[in-house]
Amino acid sequence: MSLLLEIAGLTVGYGAGPTAVLAVQDVDLAVHTGEVVGIAGESGCGKSTLALAATGLLDPPGRVLQGGVRYAGQDLLRLPPAALRHVRLRQIAMVFQASMNVLNPVLRIRDQFLDAMQAHGITSRREAVERTQAVFELVKVPARFLDAYPHQLSGGMRQRTVIALSLVLEPRLIFMDEPTTALDVVVQRAILQSVNDLRVQRDFAVVFITHDLSLLIEIADRIAIMYAGYLVEEASGPELYQQPLHPYTQALMQAFPPLGAVRSRLQGIPGQPPDLRQLPPGCPFAARCGKVRQGTCDTVRPAMTIVTPGHRVACHLYPVSTEGGKQA
Amino acid sequence: MTAPVQAAPEGSATTDSALVLEVRGLSKSFTVGSIGRRRRVRALNGVDLRLERGEVLGLVGESGSGKTTFARALAFLDSPTGGEIWLEGVRQPLQPTPRDLHRYRSRVQMIFQDPYASLDRLHTVYRTLSQPLRSFRIAPASQTRAACAELLESVGLVPATDFLDRYPHELSGGQRQRVGIARALAARPALILADEPTSMLDVSIRLTIMNLLLDLQQGRALSLIFITHDLAGANYVSDRIAILYAGHLLEIGPASALMHDPYHPYTQLLRKAAPDPQGGFRRGERFDASGEPPDLTELAPGCPFVPRCPQARAACHPHLPAWRELGGQHRVRCVLYD
Amino acid sequence: MTLRAFLTNRRAMAGAGILVFFALLAGLAPLIAPYSPTNINFPPMLGPSAAHLLGTTANGQDVLSQLIWGSRDTLIVGLVTATLISGIQLIVGIFGGYVGGWIDEVLSMLTNIFLVMPGLPLMIIVAAYVTVKGTVPIIFVITVTGWAWGARVLRSQTLTLRSQAFVEAAQLSGESRWRIVLTHIVPNMAGILVANFFGAALYAVLSEAGLEFLGLGNVNTVTWGTMLYWAENDEALLMGLWQWMVLPGVCIALLGTAFGLLNFAVDEVVNPRLRRT
């Protein structure tokens, strides 16, 4: 596993000057070849903005204010537009929740695939057709749907088709932003399963963005938790599942009703995320936190601490240690 | 709730006073397509259900299962095309007059899925809540504002005076859904139909909304039909769970029985597909999820799940399986248990 | 929010500016106009001079006074017709769309019939058969031929709104049909109604000018349309009296532009998909 994408100190704002809203603040995140990195958080936590900024798709008024994104050694944010477009789709693909909008409603699926490949330099029609059929087989959409129009497909089929479209150019990294949120559990499950199978076969990395932590627990190698624009915890999937450290992560883990266990009342997370236009001075989660320490949490913004190798958290309960070793 | 549904007395008002709702053979079909290619979509096929006072029933199904059609038919937003609806012992006409509807809706209310679309963006919270208070004559005009404030407090929007004059765009998704719940409560109904009330909300807020529904339901002896595709959520709020597939009920029973011991192959599939963070780290686990819900215009006569069922056999095809009693109100409709 | 979007919209402000200018002209005509527009006691066919800034007509009337007074009739016809057209559209569109059933079928058929009939020829025929000439028949003719398109738009909008969750929620709240129409449907269509109003006003102003230019109005009233009729009749351009011919046309175009700009602007504000970023 080698480093594929490196996000360093990324800060993204909407608008300019004193009224700018910082949607992503000082986020570090690395994605290695072939791994699944999950990003979880509530709506408005900055997870989608992070994905847009990291792929150079951020539109004004959104602006990268600080930090950078390196993909395979090159500075993605300083690439000229033409080179950036080439990197995207050939190297980095995106799959969004609103799959219907990606597919052109008046073109047959087959033609959309051929167009996409032609636009990216695959001129041999035979090769293009072969590749299309191959990815359709991979995502388990029957080949007869190649001749269909998008509206003739069910929601699940459509989302599989969009995933197939993102795969046809054999990217090395796919960003998936809530790709299954609009779908039913069974379909969602099946799609996640085929994405994982594909990843093993084709060896691409996935950044999976969702508000549903329970999905990530099952599919992600590493999970990053975002809150109010900050990355508040990052750990391997099993580690985060067994030992969530940040009170927000702990609360998120408790926010799912269990399937099997005896039913008992669970507490949701009280309150709401803070207004990004007027973020309180201390920890952004302090107002909703059950373990808040007055005088510290509400005044000092916690720094990221490495608690154990591969597990870092930004919370005053785990003071910054110089060795980067044991927790307090 | 001892006898199976079919054994309810014929033609007369049900005498069981604990029974809030009884649905017999409820069906709904639509005509779609243009002239010459008209087809009938049978969205709901003979659904039988009974609901007691203060009971929560989870109705679980995928999209296209007919669960939303069921809620809309019960709310008479789309009138059912067949079957019977008995509300508190009174049979409701399927072609109701405006007066019938008004009376019915004073007892049956609905919470909508989309908290953004279900509030008029031009109306303040106060205006939205005063509508049912006025039309069902719950509060005299002079006390409408106080009654609205009380409703807001009961759904946890405090202090109420902060919220009364706000417009929907000044509220978060969770707050909007609370307003939607308050609106449903305003009529003081006996039954609330909650159509996927949490599916458009963040996972972190879903639990607080479900807790609110439970608190309200228990505090007011309300009956609740909680419609969802999320088995875990249904398990959390419901006393009983019913599984709907292609417009047919396939299994119904106490929530714990259905979760621990699902009988129908479809229920088993749903159970396996549901994410379960408390259930352990299941990354390697495989499950077969090929196939999608059937086309409702060309339903074959047998069990609707046959095309996807791993255990399908010849007996599944000729006709719909009969209900099997499994004890403790748990019933299933599958030939495997004949 | 919407109001601010409207006030910062350049098209809207330009349109409103022109409209206000003509409204002032019409309102203050008795004070501004140097002479009576029907006074024929001046020497005919004068070029521009200090006494007659825009010269006189072949009948010896002051062109500037006619132009100023003419804005009155033109504006009145535009606004009254637009009001009538909007009223019919509202009733036909909302009634059909919300009530549905056979009422909708009948109204839709009627709308479609008026839609396929070509507007101008129909207008000319009707106007030619109307025996009383004047402003009222003109308003009537334009209204009859101009309501169908907007009614259709409003009907489809009503159908969309009717299936919105907030309208269904209002039904469940026990609201009567008419209260739902008045408190939910009409207010949510306000933007389209206003846009349609300006669209109808544009249509009315241009149609009025067209009919009067063809001599189908009362040629003895003073409007921009009849000015054009007389200018054409008396061969103003051949006589070198270009201002008599051109200026009424410019005024009609400007007023039409104002209504058109307002129509676009309102459409843009209420329909975010049209908004340019």
mmCIF file of N, CA, C and O in Angstrom, chain A residues 212-286:
data_model
loop_
_atom_site.group_PDB
_atom_site.id
_atom_site.type_symbol
_atom_site.label_atom_id
_atom_site.label_comp_id
_atom_site.label_asym_id
_atom_site.label_seq_id
_atom_site.Cartn_x
_atom_site.Cartn_y
_atom_site.Cartn_z
ATOM 1 N N ASP A 212 -24.131 7.773 7.706
ATOM 2 C CA ASP A 212 -24.530 6.547 8.378
ATOM 3 C C ASP A 212 -23.287 5.761 8.795
ATOM 4 O O ASP A 212 -22.742 4.978 8.028
ATOM 5 N N LEU A 213 -22.857 5.993 10.029
ATOM 6 C CA LEU A 213 -21.628 5.357 10.508
ATOM 7 C C LEU A 213 -21.735 3.840 10.487
ATOM 8 O O LEU A 213 -20.743 3.133 10.287
ATOM 9 N N SER A 214 -22.945 3.319 10.659
ATOM 10 C CA SER A 214 -23.085 1.867 10.733
ATOM 11 C C SER A 214 -22.654 1.199 9.429
ATOM 12 O O SER A 214 -22.155 0.076 9.438
ATOM 13 N N LEU A 215 -22.819 1.904 8.300
ATOM 14 C CA LEU A 215 -22.355 1.351 7.026
ATOM 15 C C LEU A 215 -20.838 1.271 6.998
ATOM 16 O O LEU A 215 -20.258 0.276 6.570
ATOM 17 N N LEU A 216 -20.214 2.363 7.463
ATOM 18 C CA LEU A 216 -18.756 2.433 7.396
ATOM 19 C C LEU A 216 -18.115 1.341 8.249
ATOM 20 O O LEU A 216 -17.116 0.754 7.864
ATOM 21 N N ILE A 217 -18.719 1.115 9.412
ATOM 22 C CA ILE A 217 -18.187 0.088 10.309
ATOM 23 C C ILE A 217 -18.032 -1.227 9.548
ATOM 24 O O ILE A 217 -17.109 -1.993 9.780
ATOM 25 N N GLU A 218 -18.961 -1.456 8.610
ATOM 26 C CA GLU A 218 -18.928 -2.733 7.923
ATOM 27 C C GLU A 218 -18.028 -2.742 6.701
ATOM 28 O O GLU A 218 -17.616 -3.800 6.263
ATOM 29 N N ILE A 219 -17.751 -1.596 6.114
ATOM 30 C CA ILE A 219 -17.010 -1.655 4.847
ATOM 31 C C ILE A 219 -15.661 -0.952 4.863
ATOM 32 O O ILE A 219 -14.846 -1.196 3.976
ATOM 33 N N ALA A 220 -15.408 -0.064 5.832
ATOM 34 C CA ALA A 220 -14.230 0.794 5.698
ATOM 35 C C ALA A 220 -13.011 0.223 6.411
ATOM 36 O O ALA A 220 -13.118 -0.374 7.484
ATOM 37 N N ASP A 221 -11.828 0.407 5.764
ATOM 38 C CA ASP A 221 -10.578 0.059 6.438
ATOM 39 C C ASP A 221 -10.278 1.090 7.513
ATOM 40 O O ASP A 221 -9.884 0.757 8.614
ATOM 41 N N ARG A 222 -10.445 2.362 7.124
ATOM 42 C CA ARG A 222 -10.231 3.423 8.098
ATOM 43 C C ARG A 222 -11.419 4.355 8.072
ATOM 44 O O ARG A 222 -12.050 4.537 7.031
ATOM 45 N N ILE A 223 -11.712 4.943 9.221
ATOM 46 C CA ILE A 223 -12.874 5.825 9.316
ATOM 47 C C ILE A 223 -12.439 7.157 9.909
ATOM 48 O O ILE A 223 -11.714 7.191 10.903
ATOM 49 N N ALA A 224 -12.860 8.239 9.255
ATOM 50 C CA ALA A 224 -12.622 9.575 9.794
ATOM 51 C C ALA A 224 -13.976 10.169 10.162
ATOM 52 O O ALA A 224 -14.939 10.063 9.409
ATOM 53 N N ILE A 225 -14.043 10.764 11.341
ATOM 54 C CA ILE A 225 -15.293 11.383 11.788
ATOM 55 C C ILE A 225 -15.136 12.890 11.691
ATOM 56 O O ILE A 225 -14.156 13.458 12.183
ATOM 57 N N MET A 226 -16.099 13.541 11.036
ATOM 58 C CA MET A 226 -16.038 14.993 10.918
ATOM 59 C C MET A 226 -17.173 15.637 11.702
ATOM 60 O O MET A 226 -18.267 15.094 11.784
ATOM 61 N N TYR A 227 -16.864 16.789 12.277
ATOM 62 C CA TYR A 227 -17.891 17.538 12.986
ATOM 63 C C TYR A 227 -17.635 19.023 12.802
ATOM 64 O O TYR A 227 -16.533 19.506 13.078
ATOM 65 N N ALA A 228 -18.622 19.751 12.337
ATOM 66 C CA ALA A 228 -18.543 21.206 12.161
ATOM 67 C C ALA A 228 -17.288 21.622 11.413
ATOM 68 O O ALA A 228 -16.643 22.612 11.752
ATOM 69 N N GLY A 229 -16.903 20.856 10.395
ATOM 70 C CA GLY A 229 -15.769 21.229 9.563
ATOM 71 C C GLY A 229 -14.435 20.651 10.018
ATOM 72 O O GLY A 229 -13.459 20.700 9.285
ATOM 73 N N TYR A 230 -14.416 20.123 11.236
ATOM 74 C CA TYR A 230 -13.179 19.549 11.757
ATOM 75 C C TYR A 230 -13.188 18.036 11.652
ATOM 76 O O TYR A 230 -14.235 17.398 11.793
ATOM 77 N N LEU A 231 -11.978 17.493 11.485
ATOM 78 C CA LEU A 231 -11.828 16.056 11.614
ATOM 79 C C LEU A 231 -11.595 15.814 13.105
ATOM 80 O O LEU A 231 -10.639 16.350 13.675
ATOM 81 N N VAL A 232 -12.473 15.062 13.743
ATOM 82 C CA VAL A 232 -12.354 14.934 15.198
ATOM 83 C C VAL A 232 -11.778 13.588 15.633
ATOM 84 O O VAL A 232 -11.286 13.458 16.750
ATOM 85 N N GLU A 233 -11.864 12.582 14.759
ATOM 86 C CA GLU A 233 -11.264 11.306 15.124
ATOM 87 C C GLU A 233 -10.994 10.510 13.863
ATOM 88 O O GLU A 233 -11.729 10.597 12.890
ATOM 89 N N GLU A 234 -9.908 9.732 13.906
ATOM 90 C CA GLU A 234 -9.627 8.841 12.795
ATOM 91 C C GLU A 234 -8.993 7.574 13.332
ATOM 92 O O GLU A 234 -8.085 7.624 14.168
ATOM 93 N N ALA A 235 -9.475 6.434 12.869
ATOM 94 C CA ALA A 235 -8.930 5.160 13.317
ATOM 95 C C ALA A 235 -9.293 4.094 12.300
ATOM 96 O O ALA A 235 -10.089 4.341 11.386
ATOM 97 N N SER A 236 -8.719 2.904 12.470
ATOM 98 C CA SER A 236 -9.119 1.797 11.614
ATOM 99 C C SER A 236 -10.547 1.412 11.964
ATOM 100 O O SER A 236 -11.020 1.686 13.073
ATOM 101 N N GLY A 237 -11.240 0.776 11.027
ATOM 102 C CA GLY A 237 -12.634 0.415 11.255
ATOM 103 C C GLY A 237 -12.843 -0.382 12.539
ATOM 104 O O GLY A 237 -13.621 0.024 13.407
ATOM 105 N N PRO A 238 -12.153 -1.501 12.693
ATOM 106 C CA PRO A 238 -12.367 -2.300 13.903
ATOM 107 C C PRO A 238 -12.021 -1.537 15.180
ATOM 108 O O PRO A 238 -12.729 -1.639 16.180
ATOM 109 N N GLU A 239 -10.949 -0.741 15.109
ATOM 110 C CA GLU A 239 -10.529 0.023 16.297
ATOM 111 C C GLU A 239 -11.618 1.030 16.684
ATOM 112 O O GLU A 239 -11.991 1.157 17.847
ATOM 113 N N LEU A 240 -12.148 1.720 15.692
ATOM 114 C CA LEU A 240 -13.171 2.723 15.971
ATOM 115 C C LEU A 240 -14.427 2.051 16.515
ATOM 116 O O LEU A 240 -15.119 2.589 17.372
ATOM 117 N N TYR A 241 -14.693 0.874 15.985
ATOM 118 C CA TYR A 241 -15.874 0.157 16.440
ATOM 119 C C TYR A 241 -15.714 -0.284 17.890
ATOM 120 O O TYR A 241 -16.616 -0.139 18.706
ATOM 121 N N GLN A 242 -14.515 -0.817 18.219
ATOM 122 C CA GLN A 242 -14.330 -1.336 19.574
ATOM 123 C C GLN A 242 -14.029 -0.232 20.576
ATOM 124 O O GLN A 242 -14.377 -0.335 21.741
ATOM 125 N N GLN A 243 -13.309 0.801 20.117
ATOM 126 C CA GLN A 243 -12.888 1.797 21.078
ATOM 127 C C GLN A 243 -13.021 3.211 20.541
ATOM 128 O O GLN A 243 -12.020 3.870 20.285
ATOM 129 N N PRO A 244 -14.256 3.670 20.349
ATOM 130 C CA PRO A 244 -14.398 5.061 19.928
ATOM 131 C C PRO A 244 -13.971 5.973 21.063
ATOM 132 O O PRO A 244 -14.337 5.725 22.225
ATOM 133 N N LEU A 245 -13.172 6.989 20.768
ATOM 134 C CA LEU A 245 -12.628 7.825 21.844
ATOM 135 C C LEU A 245 -13.375 9.147 21.987
ATOM 136 O O LEU A 245 -13.719 9.562 23.072
ATOM 137 N N HIS A 246 -13.637 9.799 20.855
ATOM 138 C CA HIS A 246 -14.286 11.108 20.936
ATOM 139 C C HIS A 246 -15.735 10.930 21.402
ATOM 140 O O HIS A 246 -16.432 10.035 20.915
ATOM 141 N N PRO A 247 -16.179 11.763 22.325
ATOM 142 C CA PRO A 247 -17.572 11.630 22.788
ATOM 143 C C PRO A 247 -18.578 11.703 21.643
ATOM 144 O O PRO A 247 -19.633 11.060 21.700
ATOM 145 N N TYR A 248 -18.241 12.459 20.586
ATOM 146 C CA TYR A 248 -19.151 12.531 19.443
ATOM 147 C C TYR A 248 -19.226 11.186 18.733
ATOM 148 O O TYR A 248 -20.314 10.725 18.372
ATOM 149 N N THR A 249 -18.067 10.560 18.531
ATOM 150 C CA THR A 249 -18.063 9.245 17.900
ATOM 151 C C THR A 249 -18.842 8.253 18.755
ATOM 152 O O THR A 249 -19.627 7.447 18.247
ATOM 153 N N GLN A 250 -18.613 8.335 20.061
ATOM 154 C CA GLN A 250 -19.336 7.428 20.969
ATOM 155 C C GLN A 250 -20.848 7.641 20.839
ATOM 156 O O GLN A 250 -21.618 6.675 20.770
ATOM 157 N N ALA A 251 -21.241 8.901 20.783
ATOM 158 C CA ALA A 251 -22.673 9.192 20.655
ATOM 159 C C ALA A 251 -23.214 8.675 19.324
ATOM 160 O O ALA A 251 -24.307 8.105 19.258
ATOM 161 N N LEU A 252 -22.432 8.857 18.253
ATOM 162 C CA LEU A 252 -22.864 8.362 16.943
ATOM 163 C C LEU A 252 -23.030 6.847 16.967
ATOM 164 O O LEU A 252 -23.965 6.308 16.374
ATOM 165 N N MET A 253 -22.113 6.166 17.651
ATOM 166 C CA MET A 253 -22.188 4.704 17.731
ATOM 167 C C MET A 253 -23.448 4.266 18.467
ATOM 168 O O MET A 253 -23.983 3.190 18.216
ATOM 169 N N GLN A 254 -23.891 5.115 19.396
ATOM 170 C CA GLN A 254 -25.072 4.770 20.182
ATOM 171 C C GLN A 254 -26.360 5.232 19.512
ATOM 172 O O GLN A 254 -27.435 5.006 20.041
ATOM 173 N N ALA A 255 -26.225 5.895 18.383
ATOM 174 C CA ALA A 255 -27.420 6.487 17.773
ATOM 175 C C ALA A 255 -28.209 5.486 16.945
ATOM 176 O O ALA A 255 -29.233 5.833 16.381
ATOM 177 N N PHE A 256 -27.721 4.238 16.837
ATOM 178 C CA PHE A 256 -28.430 3.258 16.028
ATOM 179 C C PHE A 256 -29.187 2.293 16.897
ATOM 180 O O PHE A 256 -28.598 1.664 17.770
ATOM 181 N N PRO A 257 -30.465 2.147 16.648
ATOM 182 C CA PRO A 257 -31.184 1.120 17.389
ATOM 183 C C PRO A 257 -30.601 -0.245 17.021
ATOM 184 O O PRO A 257 -30.304 -0.491 15.852
ATOM 185 N N PRO A 258 -30.405 -1.122 18.004
ATOM 186 C CA PRO A 258 -29.825 -2.428 17.713
ATOM 187 C C PRO A 258 -30.826 -3.335 17.029
ATOM 188 O O PRO A 258 -32.025 -3.152 17.169
ATOM 189 N N LEU A 259 -30.320 -4.293 16.283
ATOM 190 C CA LEU A 259 -31.203 -5.240 15.614
ATOM 191 C C LEU A 259 -31.572 -6.382 16.537
ATOM 192 O O LEU A 259 -32.710 -6.823 16.582
ATOM 193 N N GLY A 260 -30.578 -6.856 17.272
ATOM 194 C CA GLY A 260 -30.799 -8.092 18.014
ATOM 195 C C GLY A 260 -31.082 -7.895 19.487
ATOM 196 O O GLY A 260 -31.966 -8.525 20.055
ATOM 197 N N ALA A 261 -30.352 -6.978 20.099
ATOM 198 C CA ALA A 261 -30.357 -6.889 21.556
ATOM 199 C C ALA A 261 -31.751 -6.610 22.116
ATOM 200 O O ALA A 261 -32.659 -6.212 21.386
ATOM 201 N N VAL A 262 -31.919 -6.812 23.381
ATOM 202 C CA VAL A 262 -33.170 -6.496 24.054
ATOM 203 C C VAL A 262 -33.406 -4.993 23.909
ATOM 204 O O VAL A 262 -32.489 -4.189 23.987
ATOM 205 N N ARG A 263 -34.661 -4.626 23.647
ATOM 206 C CA ARG A 263 -34.939 -3.228 23.399
ATOM 207 C C ARG A 263 -34.851 -2.411 24.668
ATOM 208 O O ARG A 263 -35.381 -2.781 25.697
ATOM 209 N N SER A 264 -34.157 -1.303 24.581
ATOM 210 C CA SER A 264 -34.171 -0.374 25.696
ATOM 211 C C SER A 264 -34.044 1.017 25.105
ATOM 212 O O SER A 264 -33.605 1.176 23.965
ATOM 213 N N ARG A 265 -34.436 2.019 25.882
ATOM 214 C CA ARG A 265 -34.344 3.381 25.386
ATOM 215 C C ARG A 265 -32.891 3.789 25.178
ATOM 216 O O ARG A 265 -32.060 3.614 26.052
ATOM 217 N N LEU A 266 -32.600 4.329 24.018
ATOM 218 C CA LEU A 266 -31.280 4.866 23.747
ATOM 219 C C LEU A 266 -31.403 6.374 23.715
ATOM 220 O O LEU A 266 -32.451 6.915 23.412
ATOM 221 N N GLN A 267 -30.297 7.038 24.004
ATOM 222 C CA GLN A 267 -30.302 8.483 23.899
ATOM 223 C C GLN A 267 -29.769 8.885 22.541
ATOM 224 O O GLN A 267 -28.715 8.407 22.125
ATOM 225 N N GLY A 268 -30.456 9.723 21.844
ATOM 226 C CA GLY A 268 -29.899 10.289 20.618
ATOM 227 C C GLY A 268 -28.867 11.332 21.023
ATOM 228 O O GLY A 268 -28.509 11.448 22.196
ATOM 229 N N ILE A 269 -28.391 12.084 20.044
ATOM 230 C CA ILE A 269 -27.481 13.173 20.382
ATOM 231 C C ILE A 269 -28.331 14.411 20.556
ATOM 232 O O ILE A 269 -28.986 14.846 19.617
ATOM 233 N N PRO A 270 -28.359 14.972 21.757
ATOM 234 C CA PRO A 270 -29.220 16.141 21.964
ATOM 235 C C PRO A 270 -28.686 17.349 21.205
ATOM 236 O O PRO A 270 -27.511 17.406 20.846
ATOM 237 N N GLY A 271 -29.549 18.312 20.988
ATOM 238 C CA GLY A 271 -29.127 19.564 20.364
ATOM 239 C C GLY A 271 -28.812 19.429 18.898
ATOM 240 O O GLY A 271 -29.138 18.431 18.259
ATOM 241 N N GLN A 272 -28.165 20.443 18.366
ATOM 242 C CA GLN A 272 -27.862 20.491 16.937
ATOM 243 C C GLN A 272 -26.422 20.927 16.731
ATOM 244 O O GLN A 272 -25.829 21.552 17.589
ATOM 245 N N PRO A 273 -25.879 20.629 15.553
ATOM 246 C CA PRO A 273 -24.524 21.118 15.269
ATOM 247 C C PRO A 273 -24.507 22.638 15.326
ATOM 248 O O PRO A 273 -25.523 23.282 15.077
ATOM 249 N N PRO A 274 -23.358 23.217 15.666
ATOM 250 C CA PRO A 274 -23.299 24.681 15.781
ATOM 251 C C PRO A 274 -23.411 25.345 14.421
ATOM 252 O O PRO A 274 -23.161 24.725 13.390
ATOM 253 N N ASP A 275 -23.780 26.619 14.474
ATOM 254 C CA ASP A 275 -23.849 27.434 13.268
ATOM 255 C C ASP A 275 -22.421 27.758 12.833
ATOM 256 O O ASP A 275 -21.656 28.351 13.581
ATOM 257 N N LEU A 276 -22.074 27.344 11.612
ATOM 258 C CA LEU A 276 -20.683 27.529 11.166
ATOM 259 C C LEU A 276 -20.311 29.003 11.040
ATOM 260 O O LEU A 276 -19.142 29.349 10.992
ATOM 261 N N ARG A 277 -21.309 29.879 10.960
ATOM 262 C CA ARG A 277 -21.003 31.293 10.837
ATOM 263 C C ARG A 277 -20.540 31.876 12.169
ATOM 264 O O ARG A 277 -19.909 32.911 12.218
ATOM 265 N N GLN A 278 -20.946 31.222 13.262
ATOM 266 C CA GLN A 278 -20.520 31.716 14.564
ATOM 267 C C GLN A 278 -20.113 30.547 15.446
ATOM 268 O O GLN A 278 -20.800 30.204 16.401
ATOM 269 N N LEU A 279 -19.012 29.926 15.063
ATOM 270 C CA LEU A 279 -18.507 28.774 15.784
ATOM 271 C C LEU A 279 -18.004 29.228 17.156
ATOM 272 O O LEU A 279 -17.298 30.220 17.270
ATOM 273 N N PRO A 280 -18.393 28.505 18.228
ATOM 274 C CA PRO A 280 -17.898 28.874 19.560
ATOM 275 C C PRO A 280 -16.373 28.699 19.631
ATOM 276 O O PRO A 280 -15.802 27.957 18.827
ATOM 277 N N PRO A 281 -15.728 29.376 20.578
ATOM 278 C CA PRO A 281 -14.267 29.381 20.596
ATOM 279 C C PRO A 281 -13.643 28.016 20.905
ATOM 280 O O PRO A 281 -12.603 27.691 20.346
ATOM 281 N N GLY A 282 -14.275 27.215 21.740
ATOM 282 C CA GLY A 282 -13.635 25.973 22.165
ATOM 283 C C GLY A 282 -13.871 24.828 21.210
ATOM 284 O O GLY A 282 -13.825 24.988 19.994
ATOM 285 N N CYS A 283 -14.100 23.642 21.781
ATOM 286 C CA CYS A 283 -14.393 22.470 20.978
ATOM 287 C C CYS A 283 -15.769 22.645 20.354
ATOM 288 O O CYS A 283 -16.730 23.000 21.035
ATOM 289 N N PRO A 284 -15.915 22.410 19.059
ATOM 290 C CA PRO A 284 -17.234 22.646 18.429
ATOM 291 C C PRO A 284 -18.320 21.737 18.981
ATOM 292 O O PRO A 284 -19.502 22.053 18.861
ATOM 293 N N PHE A 285 -17.951 20.625 19.590
ATOM 294 C CA PHE A 285 -18.955 19.689 20.099
ATOM 295 C C PHE A 285 -19.323 19.971 21.554
ATOM 296 O O PHE A 285 -20.231 19.348 22.098
ATOM 297 N N ALA A 286 -18.628 20.929 22.183
ATOM 298 C CA ALA A 286 -18.780 21.140 23.624
ATOM 299 C C ALA A 286 -20.239 21.284 24.062
ATOM 300 O O ALA A 286 -20.665 20.701 25.064
#
